[in-house]
CSV table of C-alpha atoms in Angstrom, one decimal:
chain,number,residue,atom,x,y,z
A,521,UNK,CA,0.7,42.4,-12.9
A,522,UNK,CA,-0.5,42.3,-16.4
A,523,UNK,CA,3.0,40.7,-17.9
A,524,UNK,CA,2.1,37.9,-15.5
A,525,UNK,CA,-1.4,36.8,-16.2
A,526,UNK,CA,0.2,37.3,-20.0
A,527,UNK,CA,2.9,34.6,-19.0
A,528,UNK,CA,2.2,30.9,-20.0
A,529,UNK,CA,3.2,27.9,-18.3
A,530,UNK,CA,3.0,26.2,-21.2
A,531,UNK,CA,6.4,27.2,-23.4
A,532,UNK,CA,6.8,27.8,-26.9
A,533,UNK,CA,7.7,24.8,-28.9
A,534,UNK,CA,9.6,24.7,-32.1
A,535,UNK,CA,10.6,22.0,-34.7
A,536,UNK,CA,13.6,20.6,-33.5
A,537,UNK,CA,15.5,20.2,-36.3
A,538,UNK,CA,17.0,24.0,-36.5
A,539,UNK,CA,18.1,23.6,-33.1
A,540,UNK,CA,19.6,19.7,-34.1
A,541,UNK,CA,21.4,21.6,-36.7
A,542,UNK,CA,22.7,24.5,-34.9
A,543,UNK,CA,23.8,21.9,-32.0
A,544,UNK,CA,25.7,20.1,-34.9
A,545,UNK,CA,27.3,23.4,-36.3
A,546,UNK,CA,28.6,24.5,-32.8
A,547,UNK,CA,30.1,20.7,-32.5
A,548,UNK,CA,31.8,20.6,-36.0
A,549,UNK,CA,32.9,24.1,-35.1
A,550,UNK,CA,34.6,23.0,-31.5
A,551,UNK,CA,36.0,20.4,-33.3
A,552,UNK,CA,37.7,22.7,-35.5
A,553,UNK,CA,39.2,25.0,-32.8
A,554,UNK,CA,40.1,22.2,-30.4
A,555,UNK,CA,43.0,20.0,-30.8
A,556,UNK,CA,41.6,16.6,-29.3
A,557,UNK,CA,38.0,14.9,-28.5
A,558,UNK,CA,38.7,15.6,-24.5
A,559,UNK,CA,39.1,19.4,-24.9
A,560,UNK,CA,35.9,19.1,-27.1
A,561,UNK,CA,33.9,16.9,-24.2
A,562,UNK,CA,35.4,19.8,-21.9
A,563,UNK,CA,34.0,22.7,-23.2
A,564,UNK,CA,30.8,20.8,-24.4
A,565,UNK,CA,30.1,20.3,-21.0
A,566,UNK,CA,31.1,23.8,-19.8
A,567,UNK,CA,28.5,25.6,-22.0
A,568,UNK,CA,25.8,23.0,-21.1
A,569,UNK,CA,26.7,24.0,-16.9
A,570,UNK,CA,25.9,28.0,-18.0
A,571,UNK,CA,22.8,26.7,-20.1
A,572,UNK,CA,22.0,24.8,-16.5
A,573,UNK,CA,22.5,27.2,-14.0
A,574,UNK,CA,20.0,29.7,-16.1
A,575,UNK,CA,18.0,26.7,-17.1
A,576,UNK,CA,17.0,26.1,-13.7
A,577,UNK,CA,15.2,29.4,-13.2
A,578,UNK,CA,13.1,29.0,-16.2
A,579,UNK,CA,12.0,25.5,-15.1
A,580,UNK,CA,10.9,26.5,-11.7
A,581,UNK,CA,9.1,29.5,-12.9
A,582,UNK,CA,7.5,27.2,-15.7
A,583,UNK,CA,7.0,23.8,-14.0
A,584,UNK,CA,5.7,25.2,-10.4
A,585,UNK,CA,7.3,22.0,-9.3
A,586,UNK,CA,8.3,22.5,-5.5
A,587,UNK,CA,10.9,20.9,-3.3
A,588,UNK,CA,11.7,17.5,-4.3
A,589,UNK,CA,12.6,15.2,-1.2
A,590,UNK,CA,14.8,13.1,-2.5
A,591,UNK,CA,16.9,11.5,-5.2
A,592,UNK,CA,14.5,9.5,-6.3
A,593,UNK,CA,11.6,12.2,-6.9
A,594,UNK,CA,14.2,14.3,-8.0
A,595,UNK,CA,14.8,11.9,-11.2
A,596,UNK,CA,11.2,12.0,-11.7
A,597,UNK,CA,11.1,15.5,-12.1
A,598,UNK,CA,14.3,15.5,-14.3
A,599,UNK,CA,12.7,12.7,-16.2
A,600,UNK,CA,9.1,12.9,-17.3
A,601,UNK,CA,8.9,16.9,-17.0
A,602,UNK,CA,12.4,18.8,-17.6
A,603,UNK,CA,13.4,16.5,-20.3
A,604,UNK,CA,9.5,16.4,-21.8
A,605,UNK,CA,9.4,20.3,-20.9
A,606,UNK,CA,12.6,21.2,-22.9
A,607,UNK,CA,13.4,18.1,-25.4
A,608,UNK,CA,10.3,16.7,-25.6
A,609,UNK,CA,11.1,13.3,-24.6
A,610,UNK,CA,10.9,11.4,-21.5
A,611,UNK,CA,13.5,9.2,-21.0
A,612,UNK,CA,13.2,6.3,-18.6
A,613,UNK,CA,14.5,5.9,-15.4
A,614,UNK,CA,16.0,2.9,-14.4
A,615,UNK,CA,19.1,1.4,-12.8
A,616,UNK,CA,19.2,2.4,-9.5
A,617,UNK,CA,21.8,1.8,-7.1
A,618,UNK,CA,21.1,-0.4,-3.9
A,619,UNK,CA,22.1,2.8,-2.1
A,620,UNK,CA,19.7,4.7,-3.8
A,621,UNK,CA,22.4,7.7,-5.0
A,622,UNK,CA,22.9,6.7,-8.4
A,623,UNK,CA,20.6,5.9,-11.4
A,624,UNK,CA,20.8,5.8,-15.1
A,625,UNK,CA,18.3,8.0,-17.6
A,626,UNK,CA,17.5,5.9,-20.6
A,627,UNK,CA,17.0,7.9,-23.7
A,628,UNK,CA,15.5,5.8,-26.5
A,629,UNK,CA,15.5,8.8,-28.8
A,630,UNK,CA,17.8,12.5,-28.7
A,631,UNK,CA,17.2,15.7,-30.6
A,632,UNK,CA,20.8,16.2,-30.5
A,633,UNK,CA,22.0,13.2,-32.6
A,634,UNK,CA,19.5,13.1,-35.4
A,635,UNK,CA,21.2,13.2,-38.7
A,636,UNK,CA,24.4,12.6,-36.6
A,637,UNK,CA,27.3,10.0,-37.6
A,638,UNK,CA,30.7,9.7,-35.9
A,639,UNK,CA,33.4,10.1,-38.1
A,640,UNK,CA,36.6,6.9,-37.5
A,641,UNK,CA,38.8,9.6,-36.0
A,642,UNK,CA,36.5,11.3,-33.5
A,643,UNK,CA,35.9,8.1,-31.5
A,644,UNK,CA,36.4,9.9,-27.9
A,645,UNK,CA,34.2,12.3,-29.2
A,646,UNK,CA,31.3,12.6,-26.1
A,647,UNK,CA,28.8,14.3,-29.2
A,648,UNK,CA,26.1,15.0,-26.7
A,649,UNK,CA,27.8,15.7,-23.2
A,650,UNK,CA,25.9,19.1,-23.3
A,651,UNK,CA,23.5,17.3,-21.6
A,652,UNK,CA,25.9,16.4,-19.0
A,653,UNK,CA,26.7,19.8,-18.3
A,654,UNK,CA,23.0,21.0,-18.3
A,655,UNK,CA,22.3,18.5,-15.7
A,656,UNK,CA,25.0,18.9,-13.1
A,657,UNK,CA,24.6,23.2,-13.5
A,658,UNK,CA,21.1,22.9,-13.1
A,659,UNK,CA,21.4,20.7,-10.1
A,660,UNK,CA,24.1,22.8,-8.6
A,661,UNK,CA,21.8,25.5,-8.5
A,662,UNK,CA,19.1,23.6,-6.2
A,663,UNK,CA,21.8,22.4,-3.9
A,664,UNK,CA,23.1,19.1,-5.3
A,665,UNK,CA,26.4,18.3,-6.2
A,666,UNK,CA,26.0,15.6,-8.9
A,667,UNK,CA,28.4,13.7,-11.1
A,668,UNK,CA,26.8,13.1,-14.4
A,669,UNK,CA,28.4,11.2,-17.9
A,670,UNK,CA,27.4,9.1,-20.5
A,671,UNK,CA,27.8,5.5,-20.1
A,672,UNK,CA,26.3,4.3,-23.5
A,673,UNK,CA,25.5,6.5,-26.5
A,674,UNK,CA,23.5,5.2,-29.7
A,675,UNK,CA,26.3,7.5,-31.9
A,676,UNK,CA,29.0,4.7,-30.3
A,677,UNK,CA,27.1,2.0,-31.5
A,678,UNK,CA,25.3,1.2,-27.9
A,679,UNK,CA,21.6,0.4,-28.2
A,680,UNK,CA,20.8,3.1,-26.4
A,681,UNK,CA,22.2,5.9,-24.7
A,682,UNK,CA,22.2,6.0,-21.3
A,683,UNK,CA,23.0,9.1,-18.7
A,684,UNK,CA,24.4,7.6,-15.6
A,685,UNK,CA,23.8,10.5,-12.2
A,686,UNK,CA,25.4,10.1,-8.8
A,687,UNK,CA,24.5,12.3,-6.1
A,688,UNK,CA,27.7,13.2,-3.9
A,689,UNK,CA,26.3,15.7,-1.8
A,690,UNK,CA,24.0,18.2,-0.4
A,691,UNK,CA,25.7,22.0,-1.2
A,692,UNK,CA,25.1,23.8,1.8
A,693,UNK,CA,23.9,27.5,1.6
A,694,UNK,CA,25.9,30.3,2.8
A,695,UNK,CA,23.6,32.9,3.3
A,696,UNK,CA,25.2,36.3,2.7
A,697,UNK,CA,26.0,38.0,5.9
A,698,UNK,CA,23.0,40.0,7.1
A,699,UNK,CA,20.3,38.0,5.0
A,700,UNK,CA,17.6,36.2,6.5
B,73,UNK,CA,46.6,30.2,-31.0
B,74,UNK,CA,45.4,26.3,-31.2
B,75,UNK,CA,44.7,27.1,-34.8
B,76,UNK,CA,47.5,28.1,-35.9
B,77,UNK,CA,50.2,24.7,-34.6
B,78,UNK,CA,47.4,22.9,-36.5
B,79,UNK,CA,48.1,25.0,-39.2
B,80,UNK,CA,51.5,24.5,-38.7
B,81,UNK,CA,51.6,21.1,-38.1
B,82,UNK,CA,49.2,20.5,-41.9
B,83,UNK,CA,52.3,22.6,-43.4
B,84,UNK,CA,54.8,20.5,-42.4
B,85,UNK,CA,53.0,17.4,-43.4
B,86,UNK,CA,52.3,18.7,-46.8
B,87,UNK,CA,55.8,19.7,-47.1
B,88,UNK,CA,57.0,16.1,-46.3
B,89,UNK,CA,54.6,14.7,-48.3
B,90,UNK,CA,55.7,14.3,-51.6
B,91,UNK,CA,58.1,11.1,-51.2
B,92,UNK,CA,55.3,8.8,-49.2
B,93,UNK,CA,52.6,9.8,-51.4
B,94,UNK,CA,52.5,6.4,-52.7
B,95,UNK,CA,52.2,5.0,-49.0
B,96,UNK,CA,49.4,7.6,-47.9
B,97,UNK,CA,48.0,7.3,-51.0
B,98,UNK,CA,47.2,3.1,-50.1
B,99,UNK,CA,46.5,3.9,-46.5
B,100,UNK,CA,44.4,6.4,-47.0
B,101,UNK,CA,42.0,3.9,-49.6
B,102,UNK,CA,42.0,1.0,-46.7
B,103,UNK,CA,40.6,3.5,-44.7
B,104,UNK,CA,37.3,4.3,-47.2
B,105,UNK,CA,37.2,0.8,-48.0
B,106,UNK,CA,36.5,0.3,-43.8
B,107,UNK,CA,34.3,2.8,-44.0
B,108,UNK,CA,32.0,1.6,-46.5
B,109,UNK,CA,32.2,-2.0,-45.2
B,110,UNK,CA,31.5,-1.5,-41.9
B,111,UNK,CA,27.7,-2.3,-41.4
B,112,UNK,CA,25.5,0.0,-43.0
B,113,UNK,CA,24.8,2.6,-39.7
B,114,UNK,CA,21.3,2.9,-38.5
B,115,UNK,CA,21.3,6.5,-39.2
B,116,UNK,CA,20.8,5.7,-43.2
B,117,UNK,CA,18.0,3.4,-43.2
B,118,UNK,CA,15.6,6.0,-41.6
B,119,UNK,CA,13.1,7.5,-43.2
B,120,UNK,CA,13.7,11.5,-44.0
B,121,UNK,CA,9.9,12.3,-43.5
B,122,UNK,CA,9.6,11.6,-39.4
B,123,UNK,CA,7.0,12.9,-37.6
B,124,UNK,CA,7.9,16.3,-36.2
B,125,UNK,CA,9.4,16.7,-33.1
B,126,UNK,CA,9.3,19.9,-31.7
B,127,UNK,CA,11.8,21.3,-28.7
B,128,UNK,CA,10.9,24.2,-26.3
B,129,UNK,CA,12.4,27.8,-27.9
B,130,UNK,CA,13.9,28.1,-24.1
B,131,UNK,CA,16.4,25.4,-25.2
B,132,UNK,CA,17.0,26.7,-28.5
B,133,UNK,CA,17.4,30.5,-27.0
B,134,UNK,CA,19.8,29.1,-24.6
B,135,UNK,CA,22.4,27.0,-26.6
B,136,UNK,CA,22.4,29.9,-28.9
B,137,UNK,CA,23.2,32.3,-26.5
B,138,UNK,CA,26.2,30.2,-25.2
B,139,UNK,CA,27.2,29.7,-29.1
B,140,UNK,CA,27.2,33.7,-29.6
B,141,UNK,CA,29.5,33.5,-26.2
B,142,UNK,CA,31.6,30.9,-27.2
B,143,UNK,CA,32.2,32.8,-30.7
B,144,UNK,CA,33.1,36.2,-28.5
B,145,UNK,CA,35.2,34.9,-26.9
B,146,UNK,CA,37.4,34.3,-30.1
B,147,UNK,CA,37.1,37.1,-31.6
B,148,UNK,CA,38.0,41.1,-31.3
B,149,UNK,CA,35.5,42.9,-33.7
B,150,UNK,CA,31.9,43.0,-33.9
B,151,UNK,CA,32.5,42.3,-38.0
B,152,UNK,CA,34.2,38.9,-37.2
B,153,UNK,CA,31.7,37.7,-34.5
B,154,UNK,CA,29.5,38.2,-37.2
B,155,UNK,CA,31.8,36.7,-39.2
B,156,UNK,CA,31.7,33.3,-36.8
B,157,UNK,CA,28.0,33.1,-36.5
B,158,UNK,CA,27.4,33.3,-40.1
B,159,UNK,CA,30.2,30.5,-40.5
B,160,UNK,CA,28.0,28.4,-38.1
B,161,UNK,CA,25.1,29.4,-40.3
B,162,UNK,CA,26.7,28.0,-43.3
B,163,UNK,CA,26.7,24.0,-41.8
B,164,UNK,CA,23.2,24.3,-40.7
B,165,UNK,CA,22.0,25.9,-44.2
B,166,UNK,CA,24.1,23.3,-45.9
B,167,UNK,CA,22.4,20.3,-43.7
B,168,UNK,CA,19.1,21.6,-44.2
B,169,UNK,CA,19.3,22.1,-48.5
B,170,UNK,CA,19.6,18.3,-49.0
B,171,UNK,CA,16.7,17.6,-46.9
B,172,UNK,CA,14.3,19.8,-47.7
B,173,UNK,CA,15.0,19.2,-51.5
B,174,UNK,CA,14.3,15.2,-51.1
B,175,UNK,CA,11.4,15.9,-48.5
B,176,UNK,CA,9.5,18.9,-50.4
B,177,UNK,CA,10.5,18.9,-53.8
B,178,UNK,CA,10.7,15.5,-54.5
B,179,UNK,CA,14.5,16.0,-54.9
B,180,UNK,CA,13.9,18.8,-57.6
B,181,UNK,CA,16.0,22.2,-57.3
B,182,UNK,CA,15.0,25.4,-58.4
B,183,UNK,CA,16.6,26.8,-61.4
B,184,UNK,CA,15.3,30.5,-61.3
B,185,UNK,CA,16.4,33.1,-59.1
B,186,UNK,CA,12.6,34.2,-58.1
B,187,UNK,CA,11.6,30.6,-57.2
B,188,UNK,CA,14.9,29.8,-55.3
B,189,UNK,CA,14.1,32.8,-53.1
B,190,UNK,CA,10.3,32.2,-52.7
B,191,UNK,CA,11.8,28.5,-51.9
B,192,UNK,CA,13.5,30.3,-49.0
B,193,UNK,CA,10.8,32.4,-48.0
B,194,UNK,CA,8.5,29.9,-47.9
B,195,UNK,CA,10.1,26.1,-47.0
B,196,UNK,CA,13.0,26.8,-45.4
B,197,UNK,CA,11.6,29.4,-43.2
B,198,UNK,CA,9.0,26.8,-42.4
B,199,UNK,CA,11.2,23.9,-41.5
B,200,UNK,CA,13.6,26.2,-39.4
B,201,UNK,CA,11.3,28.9,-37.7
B,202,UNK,CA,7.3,27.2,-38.3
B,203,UNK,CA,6.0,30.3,-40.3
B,204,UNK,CA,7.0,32.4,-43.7
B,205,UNK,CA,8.8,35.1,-43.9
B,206,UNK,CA,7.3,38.2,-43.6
B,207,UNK,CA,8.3,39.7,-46.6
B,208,UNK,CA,10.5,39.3,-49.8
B,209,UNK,CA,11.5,42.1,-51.3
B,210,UNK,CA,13.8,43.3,-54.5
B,211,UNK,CA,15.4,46.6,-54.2
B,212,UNK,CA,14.5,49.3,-56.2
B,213,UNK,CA,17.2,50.2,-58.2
B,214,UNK,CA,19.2,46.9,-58.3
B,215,UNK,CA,18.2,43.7,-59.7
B,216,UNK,CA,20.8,42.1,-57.9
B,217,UNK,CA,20.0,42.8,-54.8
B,218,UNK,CA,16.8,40.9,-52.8
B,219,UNK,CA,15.5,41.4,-49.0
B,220,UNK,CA,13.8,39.0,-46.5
B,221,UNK,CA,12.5,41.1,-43.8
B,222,UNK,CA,11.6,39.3,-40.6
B,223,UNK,CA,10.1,41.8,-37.9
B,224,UNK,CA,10.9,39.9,-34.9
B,225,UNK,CA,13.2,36.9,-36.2
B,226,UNK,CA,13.4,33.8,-33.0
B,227,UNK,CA,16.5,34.1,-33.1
B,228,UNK,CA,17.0,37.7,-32.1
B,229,UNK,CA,14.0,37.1,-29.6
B,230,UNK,CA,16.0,36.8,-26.7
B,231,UNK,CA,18.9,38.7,-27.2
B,232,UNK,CA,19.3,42.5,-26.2
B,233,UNK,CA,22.6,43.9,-27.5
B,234,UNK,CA,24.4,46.4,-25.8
B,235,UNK,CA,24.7,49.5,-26.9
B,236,UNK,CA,28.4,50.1,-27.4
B,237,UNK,CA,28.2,46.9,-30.1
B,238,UNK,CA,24.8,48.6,-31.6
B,239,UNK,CA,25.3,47.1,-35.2
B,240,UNK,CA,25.9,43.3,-34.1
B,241,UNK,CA,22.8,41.2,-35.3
B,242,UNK,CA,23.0,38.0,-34.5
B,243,UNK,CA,20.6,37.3,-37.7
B,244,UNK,CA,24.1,36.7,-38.9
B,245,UNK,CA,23.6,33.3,-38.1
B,246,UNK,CA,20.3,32.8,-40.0
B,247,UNK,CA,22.4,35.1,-43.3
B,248,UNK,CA,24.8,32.1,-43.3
B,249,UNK,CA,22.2,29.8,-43.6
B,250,UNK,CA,20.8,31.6,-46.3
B,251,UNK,CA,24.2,31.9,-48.2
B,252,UNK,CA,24.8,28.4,-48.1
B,253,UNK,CA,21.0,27.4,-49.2
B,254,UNK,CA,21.7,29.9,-52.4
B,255,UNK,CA,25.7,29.2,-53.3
B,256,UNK,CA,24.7,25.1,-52.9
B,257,UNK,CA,22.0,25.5,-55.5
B,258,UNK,CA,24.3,27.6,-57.7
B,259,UNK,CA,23.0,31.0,-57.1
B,260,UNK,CA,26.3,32.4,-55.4
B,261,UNK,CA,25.3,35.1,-52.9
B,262,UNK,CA,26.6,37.2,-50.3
B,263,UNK,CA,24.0,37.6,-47.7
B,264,UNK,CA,24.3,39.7,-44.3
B,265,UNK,CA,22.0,40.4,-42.0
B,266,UNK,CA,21.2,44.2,-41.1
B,267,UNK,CA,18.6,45.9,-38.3
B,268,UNK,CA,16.1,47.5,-40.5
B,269,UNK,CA,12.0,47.3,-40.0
B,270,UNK,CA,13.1,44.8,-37.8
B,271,UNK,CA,15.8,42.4,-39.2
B,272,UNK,CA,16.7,42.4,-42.8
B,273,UNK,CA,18.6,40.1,-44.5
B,274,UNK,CA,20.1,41.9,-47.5
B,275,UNK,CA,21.1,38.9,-50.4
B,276,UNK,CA,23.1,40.1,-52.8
B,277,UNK,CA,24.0,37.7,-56.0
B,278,UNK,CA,26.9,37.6,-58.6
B,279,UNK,CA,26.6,39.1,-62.0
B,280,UNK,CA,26.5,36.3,-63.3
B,281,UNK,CA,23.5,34.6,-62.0
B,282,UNK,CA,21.5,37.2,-62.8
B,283,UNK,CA,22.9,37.1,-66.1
B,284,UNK,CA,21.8,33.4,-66.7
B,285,UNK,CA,18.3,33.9,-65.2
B,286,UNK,CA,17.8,36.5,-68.1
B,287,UNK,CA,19.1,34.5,-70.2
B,288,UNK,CA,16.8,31.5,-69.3
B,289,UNK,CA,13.7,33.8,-69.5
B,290,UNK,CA,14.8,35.0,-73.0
B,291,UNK,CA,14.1,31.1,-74.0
């Protein structure tokens, strides 16, 4: 009882730039090990999918956001409190499809790219698709199959960087046998 | 594995270098000469003193947790995960020198060996974990060797290690930083991080900059 009265909603904040730096580090470092930019996107957006599907538990329990009902509210939660919770931005959200599955996230600014400058020979270098990999494992975890990628990035000489989501489908649940 | 064909592959080139050097040579100037003609990039006309954004330590805990995985993965000892992380340590330590040098001391470096590690204790700490140090210490019976003893460091906040791999700190990381900050501003270190009243990061210099310092306070 008392280690949850002692538990804040609010979380500890930091100053970004150790964790810019350490994102940096762990980039320059898969560069290193990897021999081209796609293997380097890959396994970018392999660790952000773990970071997601334990991410999601620490947002719920933080946010005491409930079920969203659809896309749409969904990418206001992701938007103006996941991002602001965790990054401290809120990108925009804009774009959306006439079908209503598929929107863009329009970051003006990201933590991960500050100090950051593409070298000539790392041009299919995705620097932050982390992000990409935080989204759909976080998703995943609440039942949504998502495709997510970068369509523009500020580090590629874009304006701005834009995350473009699609929603492909509702995962069911399999209950374990015997569970409620 | 992957390292090694790269390594390879660099040999080979090397060896077959010698007759095109003249060629390379050429090439490789058109391709600076691109590089500092393209338009200036946006990243270099911003100011170095922004306001402070902050992240949530949730984000940081977890990206560092998947980094200490990733580096497992690669390696077979606790010695050379420590090894890795420190590595990683080094880029960020290097990154961070330059700008807190230009943003706090007006682009002035420390030439003493006490003010170099109070530098540390006091700025870098700041920048990277918002508070000092807990303590600085220098060992009794070596002038060589310094301490910075963090009690409960961020980085280790999260992370429970597992008993069979007892010794691994993953302060590592944060020794690399602090290797780099000394060996950049010409205090050559070895630094490595130990559990002891909490974390301790044990910074051990060369001869020879001690040697200087006294030197410099004989003046």
């Amino acid at each position: 009882m008392s280690r949850q009265s002692n538990r804040t909603t609010e979380s500890k904040k930091m100053n970004s730039e150790l964790f810019t730096l350490t994102y940096g580090a762990l980039v320059t470092q898969l560069c290193k090990d990897y021999e081209n930019d796609e293997e380097v996107n890959k396994q970018l957006d392999k660790m952000g999918y773990n970071i997601g599907v334990r991410l999601i538990e620490d947002f719920l329990a933080r946010s005491s956001v409930g079920r969203c009902h659809d896309f749409r509210e969904t990418a206001d939660v992701i938007a103006k409190v996941a991002f602001k919770m965790y990054l401290g931005i809120t990108p925009s959200v804009t774009n959306w499809s006439p079908a209503g599955d598929e929107f863009s996230l329009i970051l003006e600014s990201n933590p991960l790219v500050d100090f950051v400058e593409l070298p000539d020979n790392h041009s299919n270098l995705v620097y932050s698709n982390l992000l990409c990999g935080v989204l759909r494992g976080a998703l995943e975890m609440v039942q949504m199959a998502v495709d997510v990628r970068f369509a523009q990035d500020t580090l590629r000489g874009d304006n701005v960087t834009e995350i473009r989501m699609k929603f492909i489908k509702r995962i069911e649940e399999n209950l374990p046998a015997g569970d409620e | 594995m992957v390292a090694k064909r790269q390594e390879r592959r660099l040999v080979k080139q090397r060896g077959s270098s010698s007759v095109f050097f003249r060629t390379t040579g050429l090439k490789k100037r058109r391709k600076m000469d691109t590089r500092f003609t393209r338009g200036k990039s946006a990243i270099l006309e911003r100011s170095l003193t922004r306001p402070k954004t902050e992240v949530s330590v949730s984000a940081f805990a977890l990206l560092f947790s998947e980094m200490v995985q990733y580096c497992q993965s690669r390696v077979y000892s606790v010695s050379e995960l420590q090894a890795r992380l420190a590595d990683l340590g080094q880029g960020v330590g290097a990154s961070l020198l330059d700008v807190l040098v230009l943003r706090e001391k007006n682009g002035k470096r420390e030439t003493k060996v006490l003010n170099i590690l109070l530098f540390i204790k006091v700025s870098v700490w700041k920048a990277l974990f918002g508070k000092e140090a807990d303590k600085l210490e220098q060992a009794n019976d070596d002038d060589k060797t310094y301490y910075i003893i963090e009690k409960e460091p961020l980085i280790n906040a999260f992370i429970s290690v597992p008993k069979e791999n007892s010794t691994l700190n993953c302060a590592a990381f944060t020794a690399g930083i602090v290797e780099a900050i000394l060996t950049h501003s010409g205090f050559s270190a070895k630094v490595t991080a130990h559990w002891h009243k909490g974390t301790t990061l044990m910074i051990k210099f060369d001869e020879a900059v001690i040697t200087r310092d006294k030197a410099l306070d004989g003046r």
